[in-house]
């Protein structure tokens, strides 16, 4: 896992900006630092080192991309520059240094991520005559691009954000993985210089930067709890390349205008091809694909641990790794990392212990405490770049911190499974909607355990799903919760004509395939992936998500809804497929919690005064967007039980803190 910095200019880049962009993300790559700068006018290039470049790189690295000078010795005569921070995972030698070039020095890459099937691709390329000089997946990307061009992306199974510069064609190609696991942002400065980065904070150190609020995205966040669902960010003029998309720029033909979007192409388009086999067939294939995915994600030259929440998804990963280690006769003990709570109502340790006793892993636990929120919030928000929704991100921050203290560099977890394995209620609603359309009212009544009140509520929800989209959006704005937020948030300061977020992104709830890819590519997975990337990278940890192996995703999303969801049985295909590795208690578990915190108790009881003080302290930074009196009264009403607890309280506070941390202007 790494971080990248790129500047493209029609005139001259600022070497100082490049250095600062790369230095501010040292946490993403503490092991190495490197630069390649191109003078496009005179057709020259310079490979440079930085303060974090190991001395051995300058003597032992492959000569074609070995640094020849310090970045501090260079001036601004360049028009293109690539910077890189390295967290060494594969090929720990100096040959893994980046930016890296191909064997003839024409293609140059800076890259963040892992291609997990790099060994298979390398074998294929070697059969085509390619010679490899390193054991990295980076070199595999370069030779794949040389052989297959931009279509090389279809060969990759992994997570990535990379840029490849073709010296001969003066063309830069940037790509992001299918599901957006790894980030890639861009911003054009007032001097018309184009910047690409792994984190938004890299732009904040550049000449011409001014943090200006994107009111449209702030509206979506404050009113609908949405972030990362479009190609925009909460910073005006800062965009991210969407998941499964790529950019091709011919530098001779491209002009940049401050604030503009860069044209991109969607290279990954999910295919809907419904599976026609039996449930038994589906179970066997899911089992095979899941085990293959986890096996690929274990490839590493450093120690690999696991996050364990006690739920089905992370338990499945931990249990399979354990069985695989035993099967291969390895004495290595798997380390797991978990977030627990002293409040038993919110504690998952009972379920974790079942898995731990089943596998005999080396289990490590953290117990995040609410009192630490007030000291850590600014730091976590700085790492996150944008506000987050609840204290689950606070909890995960501590899990990665614990892994770092235990010298674990790679952590596998169960992220991404809920979004296509029926982890959310949307899947049940689709299944019930099919029943309603077929007139199976008695079956629906049975679904609600013959409870007429629950049956009536279920029918009203199903009817709501069948309403025209515009009508459902109008209904949303009439809810009590929305009306409460309108009193707290001065919407007129954000947008002149408010729109429902689904007017910006596609949403079709007619079948499980569409729901899965909405949840994977737009909401909620994209924001969860950002939280995880920033929390893990804050501690120089590589987070891996085997459930987002595209083969597993594409197979499962094409299964009939009946294979995914049933009465009192979510994640049906996972439960029935993994009986050979999961403890029976985990298989039979019906509730779902994950890395949760006793957040409601913290807010309404333990630390209400402290949260109220945060509101008072940070309110001025919101510049009138948050009405203090209304927000304060809302807090009191939640504390007294007058209105139900929602995570709205934290979005209000997180927004104010974010405005202060990044000095955001209107």
XYZ file of C-alpha atoms in Angstrom:
666
model
C 0.000 0.000 0.000
C 1.341 3.352 -0.908
C 0.551 6.944 -1.825
C 1.042 8.839 -5.046
C 1.495 12.487 -6.043
C 1.289 13.779 -9.610
C 1.506 17.269 -11.095
C 0.925 18.068 -14.773
C 1.509 21.550 -16.170
C 1.554 23.353 -19.507
C 4.192 25.644 -18.037
C 6.265 24.524 -15.053
C 5.414 22.441 -12.027
C 6.395 23.518 -8.534
C 8.946 21.022 -7.231
C 8.259 22.416 -3.777
C 4.579 21.505 -4.119
C 5.501 17.984 -5.248
C 7.742 17.494 -2.218
C 5.070 18.744 0.183
C 2.354 16.627 -1.460
C 4.475 13.537 -0.978
C 5.677 14.388 2.526
C 2.183 14.981 3.937
C 1.236 11.349 3.191
C 4.311 9.786 4.751
C 1.927 7.639 6.804
C 0.842 5.897 3.582
C 4.385 4.827 2.793
C 7.029 5.164 5.497
C 9.467 2.711 3.866
C 10.576 4.580 0.742
C 10.141 7.750 -1.291
C 10.822 8.450 -4.951
C 10.288 10.868 -7.858
C 10.483 11.009 -11.638
C 10.286 14.430 -13.331
C 9.907 15.068 -17.057
C 11.002 18.108 -19.034
C 8.566 17.671 -21.915
C 9.907 20.642 -23.844
C 13.481 19.341 -24.023
C 12.507 15.667 -23.747
C 14.571 15.042 -20.600
C 13.814 13.161 -17.410
C 15.324 13.105 -13.911
C 14.944 10.371 -11.302
C 15.228 11.782 -7.793
C 15.301 10.622 -4.195
C 13.839 12.214 -1.086
C 14.603 12.308 2.645
C 12.836 8.962 3.224
C 14.571 7.149 0.366
C 16.815 4.453 1.898
C 20.498 4.954 1.091
C 20.614 1.425 -0.325
C 18.163 2.388 -3.097
C 20.741 4.704 -4.661
C 23.231 1.843 -4.932
C 21.215 -1.375 -5.211
C 18.050 -0.414 -7.080
C 17.746 -1.426 -10.741
C 19.676 1.204 -12.673
C 16.873 2.269 -15.027
C 14.866 3.801 -12.175
C 17.601 4.358 -9.612
C 17.629 7.943 -8.234
C 20.494 10.041 -9.571
C 20.028 13.147 -7.430
C 18.066 14.593 -4.529
C 14.695 16.163 -5.222
C 15.981 19.239 -3.354
C 18.598 19.813 -6.071
C 15.968 20.388 -8.767
C 14.264 23.538 -10.022
C 10.906 24.070 -11.701
C 11.837 23.372 -15.302
C 9.616 20.266 -15.502
C 6.058 19.890 -16.846
C 5.211 16.451 -15.413
C 6.240 14.834 -12.137
C 5.321 11.633 -10.339
C 5.949 11.210 -6.626
C 5.616 8.058 -4.565
C 5.561 6.858 -0.945
C 6.097 3.131 -0.444
C 4.770 0.707 2.137
C 6.717 -2.438 1.264
C 4.494 -5.517 0.919
C 5.811 -7.497 -2.083
C 9.512 -7.771 -2.935
C 10.927 -5.962 0.063
C 14.203 -5.257 -1.721
C 15.279 -1.954 -3.241
C 13.965 -3.190 -6.605
C 10.435 -2.440 -5.397
C 11.269 1.270 -5.383
C 8.908 3.567 -7.275
C 8.323 5.325 -9.572
C 9.337 2.282 -11.613
C 9.858 1.949 -15.371
C 9.755 -0.897 -17.874
C 12.934 -2.457 -19.243
C 13.442 0.199 -21.939
C 12.604 3.200 -19.752
C 9.553 4.274 -21.757
C 6.707 3.474 -19.360
C 6.785 4.945 -15.840
C 4.394 4.092 -13.034
C 3.412 5.310 -9.581
C 0.990 2.941 -7.948
C -1.063 2.345 -4.808
C -2.536 -1.088 -4.149
C -2.042 -4.771 -4.881
C -2.718 -7.008 -7.877
C -3.422 -10.286 -6.117
C -3.266 -12.498 -9.224
C 0.084 -11.043 -10.283
C 1.771 -14.465 -10.227
C -0.668 -15.926 -12.769
C -0.380 -12.862 -15.017
C 3.392 -12.931 -14.752
C 3.453 -16.578 -15.850
C 1.256 -15.703 -18.829
C 3.527 -12.815 -19.804
C 6.657 -14.924 -19.411
C 5.160 -17.417 -21.852
C 4.782 -14.484 -24.253
C 8.497 -13.734 -23.941
C 8.599 -11.080 -21.213
C 11.514 -11.086 -18.788
C 11.037 -9.887 -15.199
C 13.701 -8.309 -13.021
C 11.722 -7.951 -9.772
C 9.219 -9.952 -7.743
C 6.743 -7.071 -7.615
C 3.222 -6.780 -8.923
C 4.223 -3.298 -10.124
C 6.393 -4.729 -12.878
C 3.515 -7.042 -13.817
C 1.279 -3.977 -14.328
C 3.879 -2.318 -16.553
C 4.356 -5.348 -18.783
C 0.607 -6.017 -18.875
C 0.065 -2.454 -20.109
C 2.803 -2.936 -22.684
C 1.164 -6.149 -23.924
C -2.561 -5.374 -23.718
C -2.763 -1.585 -23.462
C -5.646 -0.176 -21.447
C -7.507 -3.486 -21.641
C -4.910 -4.877 -19.215
C -7.291 -3.736 -16.461
C -9.601 -6.635 -17.250
C -6.794 -9.049 -16.381
C -6.255 -7.635 -12.887
C -7.811 -8.991 -9.718
C -7.007 -6.554 -6.985
C -7.254 -3.054 -5.587
C -5.415 -0.191 -7.179
C -5.010 3.400 -8.195
C -2.120 3.945 -10.572
C -0.746 6.293 -13.203
C 1.389 5.179 -16.139
C 3.222 7.719 -18.267
C 4.185 6.754 -21.825
C 7.279 8.784 -22.640
C 7.109 8.177 -26.397
C 3.422 9.040 -26.766
C 3.430 11.769 -24.091
C 0.318 10.149 -22.685
C -0.619 9.547 -19.070
C -3.093 6.798 -18.177
C -4.739 6.642 -14.748
C -6.971 3.897 -13.439
C -8.924 2.879 -10.379
C -10.030 -0.638 -9.429
C -13.524 -1.987 -10.058
C -14.975 -1.142 -6.650
C -12.907 1.903 -5.706
C -11.026 0.237 -2.870
C -8.047 2.518 -3.435
C -8.542 6.307 -3.765
C -7.559 8.743 -6.511
C -8.394 12.469 -6.407
C -7.634 15.390 -8.694
C -7.661 19.180 -8.527
C -6.696 21.913 -10.982
C -5.023 24.907 -9.379
C -5.662 28.575 -10.272
C -2.366 28.378 -12.204
C -4.017 25.679 -14.377
C -1.792 22.903 -13.010
C -3.424 19.495 -12.730
C -2.753 17.562 -9.517
C -3.559 13.911 -8.743
C -3.269 12.461 -5.255
C -4.174 9.593 -2.951
C -5.614 11.940 -0.333
C -7.280 15.339 -0.581
C -4.992 16.838 2.074
C -2.145 16.667 -0.452
C -3.721 19.568 -2.348
C -3.863 21.725 0.776
C -0.076 22.264 0.720
C 0.005 23.433 -2.916
C 0.293 26.954 -4.248
C -3.114 28.429 -5.033
C -5.059 26.105 -2.739
C -8.128 27.475 -1.040
C -10.555 25.204 0.763
C -14.019 26.187 -0.461
C -17.165 24.340 0.573
C -19.047 22.321 -2.012
C -22.530 23.126 -0.738
C -24.196 20.434 -2.785
C -22.136 17.655 -1.181
C -22.448 19.238 2.266
C -26.228 19.178 1.802
C -26.164 15.480 0.913
C -24.025 14.764 3.966
C -25.947 16.790 6.529
C -29.439 15.931 5.320
C -28.994 12.391 3.944
C -25.768 11.076 5.545
C -24.204 10.581 2.101
C -20.590 11.096 1.086
C -18.409 9.590 -1.669
C -21.507 8.762 -3.744
C -20.658 10.991 -6.723
C -17.396 12.090 -8.377
C -17.517 15.284 -6.282
C -16.128 15.855 -2.800
C -17.061 18.333 -0.085
C -14.251 20.566 -1.348
C -15.318 22.642 -4.324
C -13.172 21.840 -7.353
C -11.803 18.587 -5.912
C -13.009 15.409 -7.608
C -12.290 11.740 -7.376
C -12.026 9.291 -10.221
C -15.027 6.981 -9.675
C -14.666 3.276 -9.036
C -14.038 1.237 -12.181
C -13.037 4.286 -14.227
C -9.913 5.476 -16.038
C -8.435 8.649 -17.551
C -6.273 8.976 -20.669
C -4.545 12.306 -21.234
C -2.407 13.207 -24.242
C -0.359 16.001 -22.724
C 0.269 17.804 -26.018
C -3.466 18.150 -26.682
C -4.866 18.864 -23.223
C -5.497 22.194 -21.522
C -6.533 22.502 -17.897
C -8.974 24.989 -16.411
C -9.284 25.551 -12.681
C -12.356 23.855 -11.237
C -13.111 21.737 -14.297
C -13.779 18.006 -14.359
C -11.486 15.720 -16.304
C -13.131 13.435 -18.831
C -13.014 9.815 -17.740
C -14.226 6.481 -19.086
C -15.953 3.674 -17.227
C -13.887 0.583 -17.993
C -15.762 -1.725 -15.608
C -19.421 -2.374 -16.371
C -21.035 -5.188 -14.331
C -22.890 -7.758 -16.441
C -26.287 -9.081 -15.446
C -26.422 -12.759 -16.350
C -28.679 -14.552 -13.884
C -27.399 -17.897 -12.608
C -29.650 -20.782 -13.666
C -28.136 -23.608 -11.645
C -29.461 -25.241 -8.497
C -28.825 -23.969 -4.988
C -26.451 -26.900 -4.461
C -24.475 -25.824 -7.537
C -24.402 -22.261 -6.254
C -23.146 -23.383 -2.825
C -20.238 -25.299 -4.310
C -19.188 -22.432 -6.572
C -19.489 -19.817 -3.827
C -17.368 -21.979 -1.542
C -14.708 -22.336 -4.241
C -14.641 -18.646 -5.127
C -14.583 -17.490 -1.512
C -11.623 -19.722 -0.658
C -9.801 -18.677 -3.817
C -10.377 -15.000 -2.977
C -9.015 -15.315 0.557
C -6.052 -17.355 -0.664
C -5.104 -14.671 -3.192
C -5.431 -11.957 -0.558
C -2.932 -13.781 1.661
C -0.112 -13.226 -0.825
C 2.445 -11.049 0.889
C 6.096 -10.825 1.891
C 5.089 -9.424 5.285
C 2.888 -10.815 8.043
C -0.869 -10.895 7.350
C -3.412 -10.618 10.168
C -7.212 -10.327 10.299
C -9.850 -8.044 11.735
C -12.504 -9.986 13.649
C -15.841 -8.425 14.540
C -17.715 -11.596 15.479
C -20.076 -11.347 12.515
C -20.409 -13.830 9.674
C -18.143 -12.076 7.190
C -14.996 -11.512 9.242
C -15.501 -14.860 11.004
C -15.563 -16.611 7.627
C -12.265 -14.992 6.643
C -10.577 -15.848 9.957
C -11.852 -19.428 10.001
C -10.799 -20.161 6.441
C -7.311 -18.740 6.969
C -7.023 -20.964 10.028
C -8.118 -24.087 8.148
C -5.799 -23.235 5.260
C -2.793 -22.842 7.573
C -3.555 -26.219 9.167
C -4.081 -27.876 5.788
C -0.707 -26.599 4.585
C 0.974 -27.759 7.800
C 2.114 -24.261 8.737
C 2.843 -23.517 12.386
C 2.230 -19.800 11.900
C -0.418 -18.477 14.291
C -2.926 -16.028 12.872
C -3.329 -12.758 14.741
C -6.757 -11.158 14.972
C -7.754 -7.660 16.060
C -11.136 -6.737 17.472
C -13.018 -3.833 18.968
C -15.005 -4.595 22.107
C -17.001 -2.662 24.665
C -17.156 -2.688 28.452
C -20.901 -2.206 27.995
C -22.181 -5.749 27.408
C -25.181 -4.461 25.453
C -22.795 -3.366 22.717
C -20.122 -6.013 23.129
C -19.444 -8.673 20.481
C -16.776 -10.513 22.439
C -19.029 -13.513 23.088
C -19.172 -14.154 19.325
C -15.495 -13.399 18.858
C -14.619 -15.915 21.564
C -16.526 -18.636 19.713
C -14.347 -18.051 16.643
C -11.188 -17.668 18.727
C -11.788 -20.969 20.546
C -12.588 -22.641 17.230
C -9.360 -21.459 15.584
C -6.927 -20.875 18.472
C -5.797 -17.568 16.948
C -3.694 -15.003 18.776
C -6.529 -12.586 19.607
C -5.982 -8.911 20.378
C -8.664 -6.558 21.668
C -9.233 -2.828 21.994
C -11.891 -1.129 24.101
C -12.459 2.353 22.626
C -13.810 4.748 25.237
C -16.092 7.686 24.566
C -13.908 10.067 26.556
C -11.214 9.753 23.864
C -13.489 11.044 21.110
C -12.830 14.636 22.117
C -9.048 14.337 21.896
C -8.975 12.303 18.675
C -11.730 13.808 16.529
C -9.613 16.476 14.841
C -6.858 13.955 14.118
C -9.216 11.342 12.672
C -11.059 13.929 10.557
C -7.690 15.167 9.246
C -6.846 11.639 8.190
C -10.335 11.075 6.736
C -10.210 14.277 4.605
C -13.998 14.606 4.872
C -16.463 14.213 7.752
C -17.603 10.752 8.793
C -20.966 9.526 9.970
C -20.622 7.774 13.327
C -18.192 6.471 15.910
C -17.778 3.169 14.066
C -14.911 4.922 12.241
C -13.522 5.903 15.656
C -13.694 2.247 16.701
C -11.955 1.006 13.544
C -9.196 3.589 14.034
C -8.281 1.848 17.289
C -8.303 -1.596 15.654
C -5.701 -0.548 13.086
C -3.704 1.202 15.800
C -3.608 -2.076 17.723
C -2.421 -3.966 14.631
C 0.375 -1.434 14.170
C 1.508 -1.879 17.782
C 1.683 -5.621 17.128
C 3.862 -5.139 14.025
C 1.193 -6.401 11.633
C 1.355 -4.659 8.252
C -1.537 -6.302 6.370
C -5.033 -6.859 7.748
C -7.832 -8.799 6.037
C -11.435 -8.020 6.944
C -15.029 -8.668 5.908
C -15.795 -5.269 4.355
C -17.986 -5.304 1.237
C -19.993 -8.472 1.875
C -23.164 -6.794 3.180
C -23.610 -4.835 -0.021
C -24.263 -7.872 -2.218
C -24.948 -10.774 0.158
C -28.259 -9.379 1.480
C -26.725 -7.806 4.555
C -29.171 -4.902 4.332
C -32.972 -4.816 4.356
C -33.214 -3.711 0.717
C -32.767 -7.336 -0.365
C -35.587 -8.577 1.851
C -37.814 -5.842 0.492
C -37.138 -6.958 -3.087
C -38.006 -10.526 -2.188
C -41.193 -9.428 -0.429
C -42.106 -7.119 -3.298
C -42.037 -10.093 -5.645
C -44.375 -11.910 -3.283
C -46.739 -8.930 -3.179
C -46.822 -8.643 -6.972
C -47.725 -12.337 -7.163
C -50.532 -11.797 -4.639
C -48.951 -13.990 -1.948
C -50.419 -11.996 0.937
C -50.663 -15.004 3.241
C -46.970 -15.704 2.743
C -46.186 -12.074 3.570
C -48.379 -12.332 6.682
C -46.399 -15.428 7.669
C -43.145 -13.485 7.124
C -44.244 -11.095 9.880
C -45.089 -14.008 12.207
C -48.821 -13.319 11.792
C -48.427 -9.919 13.473
C -50.981 -7.649 11.805
C -49.252 -4.407 12.830
C -45.915 -5.554 11.370
C -47.724 -6.857 8.301
C -49.366 -3.469 7.715
C -46.034 -1.662 8.083
C -44.405 -4.086 5.657
C -47.141 -3.568 3.070
C -46.845 0.232 3.351
C -43.069 0.006 2.810
C -43.562 -2.214 -0.220
C -46.116 0.163 -1.717
C -43.641 2.999 -1.128
C -41.078 1.096 -3.229
C -43.505 0.926 -6.131
C -44.198 4.668 -6.186
C -42.671 6.886 -8.893
C -39.175 8.065 -7.959
C -40.129 11.748 -7.826
C -42.935 11.020 -5.393
C -40.698 9.023 -3.043
C -38.234 11.920 -2.972
C -41.000 14.338 -2.029
C -42.144 12.004 0.742
C -38.594 11.883 2.118
C -38.578 15.654 2.658
C -41.833 15.431 4.622
C -40.556 13.084 7.326
C -40.182 14.333 10.896
C -36.435 13.690 10.846
C -35.955 15.763 7.697
C -38.043 18.599 9.137
C -35.944 18.578 12.321
C -32.729 18.810 10.322
C -34.106 21.695 8.253
C -34.352 23.692 11.466
C -30.748 22.936 12.375
C -29.174 23.291 8.913
C -29.400 26.568 6.988
C -29.956 24.931 3.612
C -30.019 28.271 1.786
C -26.331 28.726 2.613
C -25.558 25.407 0.936
C -27.715 25.142 -2.191
C -30.266 27.381 -3.847
C -32.291 24.487 -5.307
C -31.952 21.378 -3.120
C -32.061 18.022 -4.917
C -32.472 14.522 -3.616
C -29.124 12.665 -3.930
C -30.714 10.002 -6.123
C -31.190 12.625 -8.803
C -27.384 12.527 -9.156
C -26.799 8.786 -9.025
C -28.653 5.838 -10.594
C -30.961 3.822 -8.375
C -33.200 0.952 -9.396
C -34.567 -1.248 -6.637
C -36.402 -3.653 -8.938
C -33.955 -6.545 -8.463
C -31.091 -7.686 -6.267
C -28.464 -7.183 -9.009
C -29.223 -3.460 -9.301
C -29.413 -3.025 -5.539
C -26.060 -4.756 -5.074
C -24.213 -2.557 -7.528
C -25.896 0.584 -6.234
C -24.676 -0.288 -2.758
C -21.233 -1.301 -4.019
C -20.514 1.605 -6.367
C -22.454 4.482 -4.814
C -23.906 4.085 -1.331
C -22.945 2.951 1.287
C -19.754 1.024 0.396
C -17.845 3.946 -1.119
C -17.833 5.920 2.129
C -16.986 2.803 4.146
C -14.001 2.141 1.882
C -12.764 5.705 2.444
C -13.077 5.329 6.208
C -11.157 2.065 6.058
C -8.452 3.323 3.695
C -7.742 6.402 5.817
C -7.932 4.591 9.165
C -5.592 1.832 8.001
C -3.178 4.187 6.257
C -3.087 6.476 9.306
C -1.192 3.601 10.933
C 0.671 2.441 7.798
C -1.469 -0.703 7.559
C -2.668 -2.269 4.314
C -6.355 -3.241 4.601
C -7.493 -6.018 2.267
C -11.082 -6.950 1.462
C -11.372 -10.476 -0.027
C -15.163 -10.210 -0.303
C -14.546 -7.635 -3.052
C -12.747 -10.152 -5.262
C -14.598 -9.359 -8.488
C -15.135 -13.045 -9.355
C -16.980 -13.631 -6.087
C -18.989 -10.408 -6.469
C -20.006 -11.084 -10.075
C -21.042 -14.649 -9.326
C -23.082 -13.774 -6.248
C -24.835 -10.717 -7.681
C -26.212 -12.893 -10.459
C -27.794 -15.420 -8.099
C -31.590 -15.447 -7.704
C -32.803 -13.446 -4.721
C -34.058 -16.683 -3.124
C -30.429 -17.864 -2.903
C -29.422 -14.715 -1.038
C -32.312 -13.936 1.275
C -35.073 -15.876 3.037
C -37.342 -15.455 6.027
C -35.111 -14.985 9.090
C -32.116 -15.907 6.949
C -29.876 -13.206 5.562
C -26.714 -14.073 3.609
C -28.238 -17.439 2.842
C -25.658 -18.490 0.239
C -22.754 -17.640 2.556
C -24.225 -19.497 5.527
C -25.011 -22.651 3.565
C -21.764 -22.607 1.586
C -19.312 -22.335 4.459
C -20.577 -24.999 6.860
C -17.209 -26.738 6.478
C -15.281 -23.913 8.136
C -17.610 -21.854 10.389
C -18.695 -22.802 13.931
C -22.360 -23.762 14.152
C -23.087 -20.891 16.578
C -21.865 -18.335 14.035
C -23.803 -20.014 11.235
C -26.993 -19.827 13.280
C -26.510 -16.232 14.375
C -29.373 -13.947 13.328
C -28.419 -10.510 14.685
C -25.768 -8.231 13.166
C -23.597 -5.671 14.927
C -20.012 -5.419 13.656
C -17.531 -2.903 15.051
C -20.137 -0.874 16.935
C -19.847 1.434 19.938
C -22.259 2.406 22.747
C -22.603 5.704 20.945
C -26.135 6.492 22.068
C -25.178 6.004 25.724
C -22.052 8.119 25.267
C -24.083 10.953 23.798
C -27.209 10.905 25.942
C -25.672 9.899 29.289
C -21.931 9.605 29.809
C -20.569 12.600 27.916
C -23.524 14.769 26.992
C -21.935 17.876 28.486
C -18.715 17.244 26.559
C -20.581 16.819 23.263
C -22.505 20.020 23.981
C -19.212 21.814 24.609
C -17.913 20.576 21.247
C -20.986 22.079 19.600
C -20.332 25.408 21.323
C -16.583 25.330 20.620
C -16.743 24.511 16.905
C -19.996 26.251 15.973
C -18.287 29.468 14.727
C -16.386 27.463 12.092
C -19.681 26.404 10.477
C -20.135 30.024 9.370
C -23.876 30.121 9.912
C -24.668 26.804 8.227
C -25.577 25.264 11.584
C -28.064 27.121 13.795
C -26.601 26.845 17.286
C -29.843 27.328 19.226
C -31.715 24.765 17.126
C -28.812 22.295 17.274
C -28.459 22.698 21.026
C -32.197 22.181 21.538
C -32.056 19.112 19.280
C -29.254 17.687 21.441
C -31.329 18.295 24.589
C -34.393 16.691 23.023
C -32.401 13.585 22.104
C -30.937 13.393 25.615
C -34.400 13.663 27.173
C -35.923 11.115 24.804
C -38.242 13.658 23.183
C -36.879 12.664 19.742
C -35.189 9.353 18.867
C -31.412 9.012 18.806
C -29.901 9.261 15.323
C -26.349 9.742 14.081
C -27.442 13.217 12.951
C -25.854 14.643 16.115
C -22.393 13.477 15.024
C -22.776 14.691 11.447
C -23.510 18.159 12.816
C -20.439 18.077 15.060
C -18.182 16.349 12.539
C -19.078 18.935 9.901
C -18.162 21.821 12.223
C -14.876 20.171 13.229
C -14.035 19.474 9.572
C -14.672 23.119 8.649
C -12.150 24.124 11.304
C -9.502 21.453 10.578
C -9.328 22.318 6.865
C -10.144 26.040 7.238
C -13.048 25.679 4.819
C -14.634 28.842 3.415
C -18.032 29.440 1.875
